[in-house]
Every structure is written in C-alpha cells, then in structure tokens.
C-alpha cells in the first residue's frame, strides 16, 4: 500500500505529520488560515502533471482554515488526483512561503529545496 492510503479513522503518516507541524506553526500565524498546496500529481480534469497545486482543486482557493481544513483538503486531493513523480519541492515551497505567515523565512525554503535530491516514498 501507499503511505497516502486513506483508512477511515486511522491517520496515515502524512496526516500525522501535517497535524503535528500544523499544531506547532499555526499559533505563530496571524490568522487561522494556511496555504494548502500539493505536489507531484496529475490533476483533474485534464490530468496534467503539477508540482504545485491548491489542494482544494481550485487555484484561487489555496487557503484552508486550520489543521483540520488542511487534512480535509489533503484527503480530498488524494482521492481525486493521481499521485505521480518525480517529487520536486521547490515549486510548492516557493508558493507556500510567499503566501503564508512564513514570508521571509528563506532558511525554511532552502532546507525544503535541499530535500529535492532525496527521494520521498
């Protein structure tokens, strides 16, 4: 099975990480809304490969409310998109940092981008 497998009532690895990190960083944000982007998937309706897309499926609606909103958007995206490699973080890290309370956190961006060389299962 995939690490993205969705089992009702049982959080997968990605959900657990999103909840943990979200609960740490959300309190330092000025609002309850956070950007929710995905990467490495073929997105309906045309199934074009994207390395940065709004989890909502609507480019203009990339913000979600709170950690639960993030996890719900993730679950919806996993159910509707076709996961596809390669894993490239730089597009999504650029957009996330420029559209969030983390503006100016270039150290985060550099750390995330350096992960591009490491495969993600």
Coordinates of N, CA and C in Angstrom, one line a residue:
X1 N 0.8 -1.2 0.0 CA 0.0 0.0 0.0 C 0.8 1.3 0.0
X2 N 0.2 2.4 -0.3 CA 0.9 3.7 -0.3 C 0.9 4.3 1.1
X3 N 1.8 5.1 1.3 CA 1.8 5.9 2.6 C 0.7 6.9 2.6
X4 N 0.1 7.1 1.4 CA -1.1 8.0 1.3 C -2.4 7.3 1.4
X5 N -2.4 6.0 1.7 CA -3.6 5.3 1.9 C -4.5 5.9 2.9
X6 N -5.8 6.0 2.5 CA -6.8 6.6 3.4 C -7.7 5.5 4.0
X7 N -7.6 5.4 5.3 CA -8.4 4.4 6.1 C -9.2 5.2 7.1
X8 N -10.5 5.1 7.0 CA -11.4 5.9 7.9 C -11.0 5.7 9.4
X9 N -10.8 6.8 10.1 CA -10.5 6.8 11.5 C -9.0 6.5 11.8
X10 N -8.2 6.2 10.8 CA -6.8 6.0 11.1 C -5.9 6.9 10.2
X11 N -5.3 7.9 10.9 CA -4.5 8.8 10.1 C -3.2 8.1 9.5
X12 N -3.0 8.5 8.2 CA -1.8 8.0 7.6 C -0.6 8.8 8.1
X13 N 0.6 8.5 7.6 CA 1.8 9.1 8.0 C 1.8 10.6 7.7
X14 N 1.3 11.0 6.5 CA 1.3 12.4 6.0 C 0.3 13.2 6.9
X15 N -0.9 12.6 7.2 CA -1.8 13.3 8.1 C -1.2 13.5 9.4
X16 N -0.5 12.6 10.0 CA 0.1 12.7 11.3 C 1.1 13.8 11.3
X17 N 1.9 13.9 10.2 CA 2.9 15.0 10.1 C 2.3 16.3 10.0
X18 N 1.2 16.4 9.1 CA 0.5 17.7 8.9 C -0.1 18.2 10.2
X19 N -0.7 17.3 11.0 CA -1.3 17.7 12.3 C -0.2 18.1 13.3
X20 N 0.9 17.4 13.3 CA 2.0 17.8 14.3 C 2.6 19.1 13.9
X21 N 3.0 19.3 12.7 CA 3.6 20.5 12.2 C 2.6 21.7 12.3
X22 N 1.4 21.4 11.8 CA 0.3 22.5 11.8 C 0.1 23.0 13.2
X23 N 0.0 22.1 14.2 CA -0.3 22.5 15.6 C 0.9 23.3 16.2
X24 N 2.1 23.1 15.6 CA 3.2 23.8 16.1 C 3.3 25.2 15.5
X25 N 3.1 25.3 14.2 CA 3.3 26.6 13.5 C 2.0 27.5 13.4
X26 N 0.8 26.9 13.5 CA -0.4 27.7 13.3 C -0.5 28.8 14.4
X27 N -0.1 28.5 15.7 CA -0.2 29.5 16.7 C 0.7 30.8 16.4
X28 N 1.7 30.7 15.6 CA 2.5 31.8 15.3 C 2.0 32.6 14.1
X29 N 1.0 32.1 13.4 CA 0.5 32.8 12.3 C -0.5 33.8 12.8
X30 N -0.7 34.9 12.0 CA -1.6 35.9 12.4 C -3.1 35.6 12.1
X31 N -3.4 34.6 11.3 CA -4.7 34.1 11.1 C -4.8 32.6 11.3
X32 N -6.1 32.1 11.2 CA -6.3 30.7 11.3 C -6.2 30.0 9.9
X33 N -5.9 30.8 8.9 CA -5.8 30.3 7.5 C -4.4 30.0 7.1
X34 N -4.2 28.8 6.5 CA -2.9 28.5 6.0 C -3.0 28.0 4.5
X35 N -1.9 28.2 3.8 CA -1.9 27.7 2.4 C -1.8 26.2 2.4
X36 N -2.6 25.6 1.5 CA -2.6 24.1 1.3 C -2.3 23.8 -0.1
X37 N -1.1 23.4 -0.3 CA -0.6 23.0 -1.7 C -0.2 21.5 -1.7
X38 N -0.4 20.9 -2.8 CA 0.1 19.6 -3.1 C 1.2 19.7 -4.2
X39 N 1.8 18.5 -4.4 CA 2.9 18.5 -5.4 C 3.0 17.0 -5.9
X40 N 3.4 16.9 -7.1 CA 3.7 15.5 -7.7 C 2.4 14.7 -7.9
X41 N 1.5 15.3 -8.7 CA 0.2 14.6 -9.0 C -0.3 15.1 -10.4
X42 N -1.1 14.2 -11.0 CA -1.8 14.6 -12.2 C -3.2 15.0 -11.7
X43 N -3.5 16.3 -12.1 CA -4.7 16.9 -11.6 C -5.9 16.9 -12.6
X44 N -7.0 16.5 -12.1 CA -8.2 16.5 -13.0 C -8.6 17.9 -13.3
X45 N -9.3 18.2 -14.3 CA -9.9 17.3 -15.3 C -9.0 16.8 -16.4
X46 N -7.9 17.5 -16.6 CA -7.0 17.2 -17.8 C -5.9 16.3 -17.5
X47 N -5.7 16.0 -16.2 CA -4.6 15.1 -15.7 C -3.3 15.6 -16.1
X48 N -3.1 16.9 -16.0 CA -1.7 17.5 -16.3 C -0.9 17.3 -15.0
X49 N 0.4 16.9 -15.2 CA 1.3 16.8 -14.0 C 1.6 18.2 -13.4
X50 N 1.5 18.3 -12.1 CA 1.8 19.5 -11.4 C 2.6 19.3 -10.2
X51 N 3.6 20.2 -10.0 CA 4.5 20.1 -8.9 C 4.1 21.2 -7.8
X52 N 2.9 21.9 -8.1 CA 2.4 22.8 -7.2 C 0.9 23.1 -7.5
X53 N 0.0 22.7 -6.7 CA -1.4 22.9 -6.9 C -2.1 23.1 -5.6
X54 N -3.2 23.8 -5.7 CA -4.0 24.0 -4.5 C -4.8 22.7 -4.2
X55 N -4.7 22.3 -2.9 CA -5.3 21.0 -2.6 C -6.8 21.1 -2.8
X56 N -7.4 22.3 -2.8 CA -8.8 22.4 -3.0 C -9.3 22.0 -4.4
X57 N -8.3 22.0 -5.3 CA -8.6 21.8 -6.7 C -8.9 23.1 -7.5
X58 N -9.0 24.2 -6.8 CA -9.3 25.5 -7.4 C -8.1 26.4 -7.1
X59 N -7.3 26.8 -8.1 CA -6.1 27.6 -7.9 C -6.3 28.8 -7.0
X60 N -7.4 29.5 -7.1 CA -7.6 30.7 -6.3 C -8.0 30.4 -4.8
X61 N -8.3 29.2 -4.5 CA -8.7 28.8 -3.2 C -7.7 27.9 -2.5
X62 N -6.5 28.5 -2.3 CA -5.4 27.7 -1.8 C -5.3 27.8 -0.3
X63 N -6.1 28.7 0.4 CA -6.1 28.8 1.8 C -7.1 27.9 2.4
X64 N -6.8 27.3 3.5 CA -7.7 26.5 4.3 C -7.7 27.0 5.7
X65 N -8.8 26.7 6.4 CA -8.9 27.1 7.8 C -8.4 26.0 8.8
X66 N -7.3 26.3 9.4 CA -6.8 25.4 10.5 C -6.3 24.1 10.0
X67 N -5.8 23.3 10.9 CA -5.2 22.0 10.6 C -6.2 21.0 10.1
X68 N -7.4 21.0 10.7 CA -8.5 20.1 10.1 C -8.8 20.5 8.7
X69 N -8.8 21.8 8.3 CA -9.1 22.2 7.0 C -8.0 21.6 6.0
X70 N -6.7 21.7 6.5 CA -5.6 21.2 5.7 C -5.7 19.7 5.5
X71 N -6.0 18.9 6.5 CA -6.2 17.5 6.4 C -7.4 17.1 5.5
X72 N -8.4 17.8 5.7 CA -9.6 17.5 4.8 C -9.3 17.8 3.3
X73 N -8.6 18.9 3.1 CA -8.2 19.2 1.7 C -7.2 18.2 1.1
X74 N -6.3 17.7 2.0 CA -5.4 16.7 1.6 C -6.1 15.4 1.2
X75 N -7.0 15.0 2.1 CA -7.8 13.7 1.8 C -8.6 13.8 0.5
X76 N -9.2 15.0 0.3 CA -9.9 15.2 -0.9 C -9.0 15.1 -2.2
X77 N -7.9 15.7 -2.0 CA -6.9 15.7 -3.2 C -6.4 14.3 -3.4
X78 N -6.1 13.6 -2.4 CA -5.6 12.2 -2.6 C -6.6 11.3 -3.3
X79 N -7.9 11.6 -2.9 CA -9.0 10.8 -3.5 C -9.2 11.1 -5.0
X80 N -8.9 12.4 -5.4 CA -9.2 12.8 -6.7 C -8.0 12.9 -7.7
X81 N -6.8 13.1 -7.2 CA -5.7 13.3 -8.1 C -5.0 11.9 -8.2
X82 N -4.2 11.8 -9.2 CA -3.3 10.7 -9.5 C -1.9 11.0 -9.1
X83 N -1.4 10.4 -8.0 CA -0.1 10.7 -7.5 C 0.9 10.4 -8.6
X84 N 2.0 11.2 -8.7 CA 2.9 11.0 -9.8 C 4.2 11.7 -9.5
X85 N 5.3 11.0 -9.7 CA 6.6 11.6 -9.5 C 7.1 12.3 -10.7
X86 N 8.3 12.9 -10.7 CA 9.2 12.9 -9.5 C 8.7 13.9 -8.4
X87 N 9.3 13.7 -7.3 CA 9.0 14.6 -6.2 C 9.9 15.8 -6.3
X88 N 9.3 17.0 -6.5 CA 10.0 18.2 -6.6 C 9.4 19.2 -5.6
X89 N 10.1 19.6 -4.6 CA 9.5 20.5 -3.6 C 9.7 22.0 -3.9
X90 N 10.6 22.4 -4.7 CA 10.9 23.8 -4.9 C 9.7 24.7 -5.3
X91 N 8.9 24.2 -6.2 CA 7.7 25.0 -6.7 C 6.7 25.2 -5.5
X92 N 6.4 24.2 -4.8 CA 5.5 24.3 -3.7 C 6.1 25.1 -2.5
X93 N 7.4 25.0 -2.3 CA 8.0 25.7 -1.1 C 8.0 27.2 -1.5
X94 N 8.3 27.6 -2.7 CA 8.2 29.0 -3.1 C 6.8 29.6 -2.9
X95 N 5.8 28.9 -3.4 CA 4.5 29.4 -3.3 C 4.0 29.4 -1.8
X96 N 4.3 28.4 -1.1 CA 3.9 28.3 0.3 C 4.5 29.5 1.1
X97 N 5.8 29.7 1.0 CA 6.4 30.7 1.8 C 5.9 32.1 1.4
X98 N 5.7 32.3 0.1 CA 5.2 33.7 -0.4 C 3.8 33.9 0.0
X99 N 3.0 32.9 0.3 CA 1.6 33.1 0.5 C 1.2 32.7 2.0
X100 N 2.1 32.8 2.9 CA 1.8 32.4 4.2 C 2.4 33.3 5.3
X101 N 2.2 32.9 6.5 CA 2.8 33.7 7.6 C 4.3 33.5 7.7
X102 N 4.8 32.7 6.8 CA 6.2 32.4 6.8 C 7.0 33.2 5.8
X103 N 6.4 34.3 5.3 CA 7.1 35.2 4.4 C 8.4 35.6 4.9
X104 N 9.5 35.5 4.1 CA 10.8 35.8 4.6 C 11.6 34.7 5.3
X105 N 11.0 33.6 5.5 CA 11.7 32.5 6.1 C 12.5 31.7 5.1
X106 N 13.5 32.4 4.5 CA 14.2 31.8 3.4 C 15.0 30.6 3.9
X107 N 15.3 30.5 5.2 CA 16.0 29.4 5.8 C 15.1 28.1 5.6
X108 N 13.8 28.3 5.8 CA 12.9 27.1 5.6 C 12.9 26.7 4.1
X109 N 12.9 27.7 3.2 CA 12.8 27.4 1.8 C 14.1 26.7 1.4
X110 N 15.2 27.1 1.9 CA 16.5 26.5 1.5 C 16.5 25.0 2.0
X111 N 16.1 24.8 3.2 CA 16.0 23.5 3.8 C 15.1 22.6 3.0
X112 N 13.9 23.0 2.6 CA 13.0 22.2 1.9 C 13.5 21.9 0.5
X113 N 14.1 23.0 -0.2 CA 14.6 22.7 -1.5 C 15.8 21.8 -1.5
X114 N 16.6 21.7 -0.5 CA 17.7 20.8 -0.4 C 17.2 19.4 -0.3
X115 N 16.0 19.2 0.0 CA 15.4 17.8 0.1 C 15.0 17.3 -1.3
X116 N 15.1 18.1 -2.3 CA 14.7 17.7 -3.7 C 15.6 16.5 -4.1
X117 N 16.8 16.4 -3.6 CA 17.7 15.4 -4.1 C 17.4 14.0 -3.4
X118 N 16.6 14.1 -2.4 CA 16.2 12.9 -1.6 C 14.9 12.3 -2.1
X119 N 14.8 11.1 -2.5 CA 13.5 10.6 -2.9 C 12.6 10.4 -1.8
X120 N 11.3 10.7 -2.0 CA 10.3 10.5 -1.0 C 9.5 9.3 -1.4
X121 N 9.2 8.4 -0.5 CA 8.5 7.1 -0.8 C 7.1 7.4 -1.2

